[in-house]
Coordinates of C-alpha atoms in Angstrom, one line a residue:
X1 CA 83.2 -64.0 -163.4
X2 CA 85.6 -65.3 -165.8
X3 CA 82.9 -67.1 -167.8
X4 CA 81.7 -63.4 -168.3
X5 CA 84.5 -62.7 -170.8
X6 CA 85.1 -62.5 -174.3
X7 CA 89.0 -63.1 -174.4
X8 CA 91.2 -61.6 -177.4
X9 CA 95.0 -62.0 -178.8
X10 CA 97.4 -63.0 -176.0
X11 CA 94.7 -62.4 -173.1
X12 CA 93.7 -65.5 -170.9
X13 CA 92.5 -66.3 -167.3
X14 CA 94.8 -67.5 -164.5
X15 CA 93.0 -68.8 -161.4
X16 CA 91.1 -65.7 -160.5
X17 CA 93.1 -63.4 -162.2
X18 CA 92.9 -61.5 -166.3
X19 CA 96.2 -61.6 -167.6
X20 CA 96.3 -59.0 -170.6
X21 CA 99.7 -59.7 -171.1
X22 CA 101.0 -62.6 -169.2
X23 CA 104.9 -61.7 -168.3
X24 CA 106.2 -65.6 -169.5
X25 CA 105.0 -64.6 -172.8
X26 CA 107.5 -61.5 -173.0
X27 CA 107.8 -59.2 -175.7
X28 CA 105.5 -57.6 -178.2
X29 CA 101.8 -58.9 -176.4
X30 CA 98.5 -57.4 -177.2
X31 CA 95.7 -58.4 -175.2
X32 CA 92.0 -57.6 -174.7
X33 CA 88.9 -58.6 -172.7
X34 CA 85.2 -57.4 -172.9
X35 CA 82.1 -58.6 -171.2
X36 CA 80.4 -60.5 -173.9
X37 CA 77.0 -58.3 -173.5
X38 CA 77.1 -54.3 -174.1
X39 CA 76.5 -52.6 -171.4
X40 CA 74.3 -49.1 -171.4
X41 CA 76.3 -45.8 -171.1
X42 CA 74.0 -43.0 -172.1
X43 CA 72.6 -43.3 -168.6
X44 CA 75.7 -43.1 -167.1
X45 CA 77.7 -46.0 -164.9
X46 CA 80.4 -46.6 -162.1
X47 CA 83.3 -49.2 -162.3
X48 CA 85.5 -50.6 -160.0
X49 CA 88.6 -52.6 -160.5
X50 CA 92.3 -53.4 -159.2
X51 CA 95.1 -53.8 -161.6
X52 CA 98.7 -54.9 -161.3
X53 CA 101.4 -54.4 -163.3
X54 CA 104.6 -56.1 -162.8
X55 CA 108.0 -55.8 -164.6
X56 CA 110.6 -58.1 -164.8
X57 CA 113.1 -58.1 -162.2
X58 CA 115.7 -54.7 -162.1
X59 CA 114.5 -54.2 -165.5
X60 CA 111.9 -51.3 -167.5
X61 CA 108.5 -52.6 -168.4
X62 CA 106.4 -51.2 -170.6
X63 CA 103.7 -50.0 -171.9
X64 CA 100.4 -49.9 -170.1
X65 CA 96.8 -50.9 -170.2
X66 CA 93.1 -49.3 -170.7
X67 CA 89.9 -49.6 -169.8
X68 CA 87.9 -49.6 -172.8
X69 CA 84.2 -48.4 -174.0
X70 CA 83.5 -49.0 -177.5
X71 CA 80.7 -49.8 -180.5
X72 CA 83.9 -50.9 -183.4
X73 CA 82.2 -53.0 -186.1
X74 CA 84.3 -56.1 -184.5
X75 CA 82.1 -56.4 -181.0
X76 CA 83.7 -58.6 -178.8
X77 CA 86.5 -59.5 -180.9
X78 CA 87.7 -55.9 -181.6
X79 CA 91.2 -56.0 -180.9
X80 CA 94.3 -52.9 -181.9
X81 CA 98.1 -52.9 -181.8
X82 CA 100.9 -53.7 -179.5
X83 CA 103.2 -51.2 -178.0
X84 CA 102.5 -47.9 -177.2
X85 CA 99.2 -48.7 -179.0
X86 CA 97.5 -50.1 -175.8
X87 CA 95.5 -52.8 -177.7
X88 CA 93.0 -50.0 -178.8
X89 CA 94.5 -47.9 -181.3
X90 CA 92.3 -48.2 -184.4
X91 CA 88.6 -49.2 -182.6
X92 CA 85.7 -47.1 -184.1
X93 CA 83.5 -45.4 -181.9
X94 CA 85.9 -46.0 -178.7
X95 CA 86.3 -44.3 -175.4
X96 CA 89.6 -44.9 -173.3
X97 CA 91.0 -44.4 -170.3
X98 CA 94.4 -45.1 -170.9
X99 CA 97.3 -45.7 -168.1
X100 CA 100.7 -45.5 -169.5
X101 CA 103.4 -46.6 -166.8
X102 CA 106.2 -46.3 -169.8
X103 CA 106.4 -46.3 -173.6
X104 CA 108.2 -48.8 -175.3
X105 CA 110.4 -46.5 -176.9
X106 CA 111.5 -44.4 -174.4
X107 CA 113.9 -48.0 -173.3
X108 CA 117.4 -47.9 -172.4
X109 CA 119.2 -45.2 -174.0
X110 CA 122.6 -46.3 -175.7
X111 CA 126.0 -44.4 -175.7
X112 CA 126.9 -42.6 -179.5
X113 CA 128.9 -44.6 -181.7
X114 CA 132.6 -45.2 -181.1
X115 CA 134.7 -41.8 -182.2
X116 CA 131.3 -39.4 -181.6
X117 CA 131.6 -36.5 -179.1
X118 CA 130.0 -37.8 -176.2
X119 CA 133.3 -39.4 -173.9
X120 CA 131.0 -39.5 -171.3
X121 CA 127.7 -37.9 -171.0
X122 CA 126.3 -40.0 -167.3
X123 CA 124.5 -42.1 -169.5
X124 CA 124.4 -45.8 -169.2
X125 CA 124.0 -47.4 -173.1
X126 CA 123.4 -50.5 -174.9
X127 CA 123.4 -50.1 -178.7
X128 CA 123.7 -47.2 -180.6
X129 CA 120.0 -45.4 -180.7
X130 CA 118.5 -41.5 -179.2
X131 CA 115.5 -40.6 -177.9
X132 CA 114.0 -37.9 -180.2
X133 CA 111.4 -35.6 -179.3
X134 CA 108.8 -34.5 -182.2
X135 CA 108.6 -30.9 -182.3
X136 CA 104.6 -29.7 -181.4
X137 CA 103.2 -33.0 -181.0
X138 CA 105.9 -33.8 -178.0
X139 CA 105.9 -37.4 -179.2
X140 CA 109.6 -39.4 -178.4
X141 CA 111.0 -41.6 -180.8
X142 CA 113.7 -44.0 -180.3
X143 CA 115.9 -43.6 -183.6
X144 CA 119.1 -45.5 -184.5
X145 CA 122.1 -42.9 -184.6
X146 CA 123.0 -44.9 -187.7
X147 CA 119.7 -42.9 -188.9
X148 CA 121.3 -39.8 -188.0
X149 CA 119.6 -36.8 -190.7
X150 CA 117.1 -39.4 -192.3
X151 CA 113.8 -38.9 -193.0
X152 CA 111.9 -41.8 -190.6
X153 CA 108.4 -43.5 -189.8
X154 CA 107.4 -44.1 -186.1
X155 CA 106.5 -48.1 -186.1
X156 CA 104.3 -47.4 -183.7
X157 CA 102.1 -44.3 -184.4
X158 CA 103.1 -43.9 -187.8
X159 CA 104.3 -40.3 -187.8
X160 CA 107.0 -39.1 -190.2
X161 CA 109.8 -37.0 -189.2
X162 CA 113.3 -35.9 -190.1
X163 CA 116.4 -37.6 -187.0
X164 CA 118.6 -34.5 -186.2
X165 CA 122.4 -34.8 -186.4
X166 CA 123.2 -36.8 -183.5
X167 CA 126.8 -36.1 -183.4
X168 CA 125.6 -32.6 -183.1
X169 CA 123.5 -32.8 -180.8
X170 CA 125.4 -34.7 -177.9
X171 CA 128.7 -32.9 -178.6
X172 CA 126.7 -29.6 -177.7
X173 CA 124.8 -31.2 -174.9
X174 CA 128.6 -32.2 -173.7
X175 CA 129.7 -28.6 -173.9
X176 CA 127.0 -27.3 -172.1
X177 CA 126.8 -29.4 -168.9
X178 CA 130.7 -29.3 -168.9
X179 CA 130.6 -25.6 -169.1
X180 CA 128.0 -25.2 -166.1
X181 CA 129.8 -27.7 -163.7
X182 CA 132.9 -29.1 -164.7
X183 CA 133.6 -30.1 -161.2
X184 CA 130.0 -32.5 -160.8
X185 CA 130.3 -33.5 -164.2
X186 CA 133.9 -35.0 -163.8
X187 CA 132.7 -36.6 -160.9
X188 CA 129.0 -37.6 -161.3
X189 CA 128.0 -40.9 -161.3
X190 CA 126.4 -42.7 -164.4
X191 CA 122.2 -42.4 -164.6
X192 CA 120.7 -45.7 -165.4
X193 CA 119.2 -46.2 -168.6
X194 CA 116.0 -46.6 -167.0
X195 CA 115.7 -43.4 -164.8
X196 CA 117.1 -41.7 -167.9
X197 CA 114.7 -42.9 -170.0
X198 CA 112.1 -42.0 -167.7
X199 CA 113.0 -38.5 -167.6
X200 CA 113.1 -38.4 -171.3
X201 CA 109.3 -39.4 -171.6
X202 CA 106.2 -37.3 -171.1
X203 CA 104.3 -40.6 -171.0
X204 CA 105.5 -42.2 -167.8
X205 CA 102.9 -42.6 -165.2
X206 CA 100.4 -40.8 -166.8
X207 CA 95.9 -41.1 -167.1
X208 CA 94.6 -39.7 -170.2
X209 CA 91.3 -40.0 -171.8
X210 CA 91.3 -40.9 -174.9
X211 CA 88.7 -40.9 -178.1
X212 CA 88.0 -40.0 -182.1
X213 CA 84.5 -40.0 -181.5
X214 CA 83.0 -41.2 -184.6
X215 CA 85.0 -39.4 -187.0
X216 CA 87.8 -40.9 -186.8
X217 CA 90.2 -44.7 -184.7
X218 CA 90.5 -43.9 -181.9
X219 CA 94.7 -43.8 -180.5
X220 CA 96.9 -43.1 -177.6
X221 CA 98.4 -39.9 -180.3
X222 CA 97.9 -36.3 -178.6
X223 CA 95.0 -35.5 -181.2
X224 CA 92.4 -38.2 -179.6
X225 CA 93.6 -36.9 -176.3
X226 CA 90.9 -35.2 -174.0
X227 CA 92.7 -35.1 -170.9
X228 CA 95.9 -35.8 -169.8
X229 CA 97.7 -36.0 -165.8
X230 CA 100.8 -37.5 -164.6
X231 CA 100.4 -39.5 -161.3
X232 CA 103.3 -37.9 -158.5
X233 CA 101.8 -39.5 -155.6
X234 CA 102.2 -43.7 -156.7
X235 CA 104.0 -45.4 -159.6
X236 CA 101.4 -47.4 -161.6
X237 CA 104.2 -50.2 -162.3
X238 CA 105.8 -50.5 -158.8
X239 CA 104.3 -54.5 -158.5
X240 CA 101.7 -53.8 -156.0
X241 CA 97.8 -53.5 -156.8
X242 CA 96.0 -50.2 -157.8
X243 CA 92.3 -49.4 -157.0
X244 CA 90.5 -47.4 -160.1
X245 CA 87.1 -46.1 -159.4
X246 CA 85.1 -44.4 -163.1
X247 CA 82.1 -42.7 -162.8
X248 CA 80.1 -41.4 -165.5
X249 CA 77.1 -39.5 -164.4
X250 CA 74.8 -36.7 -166.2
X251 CA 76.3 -33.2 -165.9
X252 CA 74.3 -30.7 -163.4
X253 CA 74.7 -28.4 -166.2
X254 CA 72.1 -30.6 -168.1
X255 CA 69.7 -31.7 -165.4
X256 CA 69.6 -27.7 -164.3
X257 CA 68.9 -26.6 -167.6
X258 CA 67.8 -29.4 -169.9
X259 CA 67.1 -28.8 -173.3
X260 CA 69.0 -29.2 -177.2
X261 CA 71.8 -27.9 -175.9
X262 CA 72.9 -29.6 -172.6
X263 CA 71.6 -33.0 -174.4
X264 CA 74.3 -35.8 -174.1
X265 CA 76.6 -33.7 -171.5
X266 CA 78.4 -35.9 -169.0
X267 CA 81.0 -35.6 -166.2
X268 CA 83.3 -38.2 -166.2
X269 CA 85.7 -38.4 -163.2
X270 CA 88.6 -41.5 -162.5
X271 CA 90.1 -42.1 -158.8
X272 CA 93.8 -43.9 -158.9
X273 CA 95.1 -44.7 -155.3
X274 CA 97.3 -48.4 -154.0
X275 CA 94.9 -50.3 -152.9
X276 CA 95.4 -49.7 -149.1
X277 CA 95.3 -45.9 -149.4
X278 CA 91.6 -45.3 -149.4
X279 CA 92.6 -41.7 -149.3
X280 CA 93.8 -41.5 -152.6
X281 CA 90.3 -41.9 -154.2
X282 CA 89.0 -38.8 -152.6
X283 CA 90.3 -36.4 -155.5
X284 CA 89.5 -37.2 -159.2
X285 CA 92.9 -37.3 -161.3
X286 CA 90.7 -36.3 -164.2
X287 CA 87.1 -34.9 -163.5
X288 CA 85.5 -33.1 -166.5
X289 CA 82.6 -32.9 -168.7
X290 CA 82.1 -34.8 -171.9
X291 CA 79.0 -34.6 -174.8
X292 CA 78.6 -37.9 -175.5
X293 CA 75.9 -37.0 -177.8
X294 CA 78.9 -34.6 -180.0
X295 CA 81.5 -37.5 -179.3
X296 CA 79.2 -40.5 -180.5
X297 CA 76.2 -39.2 -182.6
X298 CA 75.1 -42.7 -184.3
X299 CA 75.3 -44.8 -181.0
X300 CA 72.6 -47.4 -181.4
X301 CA 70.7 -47.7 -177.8
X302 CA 73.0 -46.1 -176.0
X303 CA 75.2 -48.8 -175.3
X304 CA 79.0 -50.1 -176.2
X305 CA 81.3 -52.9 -175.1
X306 CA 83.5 -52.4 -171.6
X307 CA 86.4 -54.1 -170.9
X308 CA 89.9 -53.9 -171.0
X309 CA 93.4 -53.5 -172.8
X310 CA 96.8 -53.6 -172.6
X311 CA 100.3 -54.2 -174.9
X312 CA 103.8 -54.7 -174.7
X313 CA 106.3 -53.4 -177.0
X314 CA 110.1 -53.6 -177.5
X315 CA 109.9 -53.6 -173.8
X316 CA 107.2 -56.0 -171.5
X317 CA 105.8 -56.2 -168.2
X318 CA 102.8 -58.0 -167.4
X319 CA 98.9 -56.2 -167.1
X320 CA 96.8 -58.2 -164.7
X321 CA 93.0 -57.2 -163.1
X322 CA 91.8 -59.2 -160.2
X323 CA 88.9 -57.8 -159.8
X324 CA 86.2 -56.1 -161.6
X325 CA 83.1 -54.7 -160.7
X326 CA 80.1 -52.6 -163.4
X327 CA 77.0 -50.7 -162.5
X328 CA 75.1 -48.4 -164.8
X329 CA 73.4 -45.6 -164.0
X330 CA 69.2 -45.1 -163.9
X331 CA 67.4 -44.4 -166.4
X332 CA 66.2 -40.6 -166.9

């Protein structure tokens, strides 16, 4: 029930419906929702829900939503970032599963300034800007050309890192597609920004879980990632509704075995099918074990807030979940 929820930043309730980020509300939205009483998780649970997300029309949305678990100092008010930041980047003591349909900076990608290399390289631009790829961490970045050699701060994650020489860059890229097929590169047709972009980011369509345990925020960055999969089989931001089932349940390593050891181990497993295609929630996208014990070793009774997140960046599309349903596990 609606009533049920405490509703942060640009959240709010529509008929039957939790918009995270209602889509009349546009650009730059950060949105969250919890139930207003913890809930128990050292005992395990399972949860339920549909989401939709919907872009505007013959446009790229961005970025994504989460479902949430967390004991931040904030409660029900706890609230993080927009963009690629999912509305959870920076809770303490958080737990995330995170569903990225597309960052915010991997947008449409813009032709090189006038006199640069690249006559025509089948890309379809808008201002002058690259997508840059950070070396080991395989983060993208959407840099200005005008920044072309200059040392520059992500807005979004805050990583620092040095823009390549663009002009460089896409005169070579020119020379080598030209020198493998001349004949398909004279006569290919221009790739949209948005399929280009796509291409360009390792995020698109992807689960990941996501936590700092207690040392540290928790963040959509690579080093609070704990599993990561990219969905081939549906497009999470297509318009129509997808079913996510999330079980938590006690490892059989530690009811086998018991003791110090096997204390706090859980297997966590999340199911991501259309909402028609029962099918699809036969095989786990991610299905691993997690300590919870190692990950959260202050938890007061066990429990943390649930609910859910989502942003917009440079780019929007809106997050909605219709329904939602929360069982925890038995006591042991």
């Amino acid at each position: 029930a609606a009533g049920g929820l405490r509703l942060c930043g640009d959240a709010e309730v529509a008929g039957e419906t939790l918009e995270l980020t209602p889509l009349r509300k546009a650009v730059g939205l950060c949105g969250a929702a919890w139930w207003r009483d913890k809930v128990r998780i050292v005992d395990g649970f399972e949860t339920e829900f549909v989401f939709t997300c919907t872009r505007p029309a013959d446009a790229l949305g961005a970025d994504g939503l989460a479902f949430v678990l967390h004991a931040d100092p904030r409660g029900a008010s706890a609230l993080g970032g927009a963009g690629l930041q999912l509305g959870f980047a920076g809770l303490a003591n958080c737990l995330a599963v995170m569903f990225v349909t597309n960052p915010s900076y991997a947008g449409p990608v813009p032709r090189a300034a006038a006199g640069a290399a690249d006559e025509d390289d089948g890309l379809e631009d808008e201002t002058p800007a690259e997508l840059c790829v950070l070396e080991g961490a395989r983060d993208v970045f959407r840099v200005p050309l005008a920044w072309s050699g200059r040392e520059c701060v992500d807005p979004y994650m805050g990583a620092r890192f040095k823009a390549p020489s663009f002009a460089a860059r896409r005169a070579q890229r020119l020379r080598a597609r030209r020198a493998a097929n001349p004949e398909l590169h004279a006569n290919a047709a221009a790739t949209t920004s948005a399929s280009y972009a796509r291409k360009r980011s390792s995020l698109h369509n992807t689960v990941s879980l996501q936590s700092g345990g207690a040392a540290k925020p928790n963040s959509p960055r690579a080093d609070c990632t704990i599993a990561r999969t990219t969905l081939t089989y549906t497009q999470l931001d297509d318009g129509a509704p997808k079913r996510v089932r999330i079980i938590l349940e006690r490892s059989r390593f530690e009811r086998s075995t018991g003791g110090a050891r096997a204390e706090g181990m859980m297997r966590l497993m999340v199911y991501v099918s259309d909402l028609n295609d029962s099918n699809q929630l036969h095989t786990a996208v991610i299905n691993m074990e997690i300590n919870l014990a190692e990950l959260f070793p202050h938890l007061k009774d066990g429990s943390m807030f649930a609910g859910f997140t989502a942003s917009t960046g440079r780019l929007f599309e809106s997050h909605a979940i219709s329904r939602w349903t929360y069982h925890e596990g038995r006591p042991h």
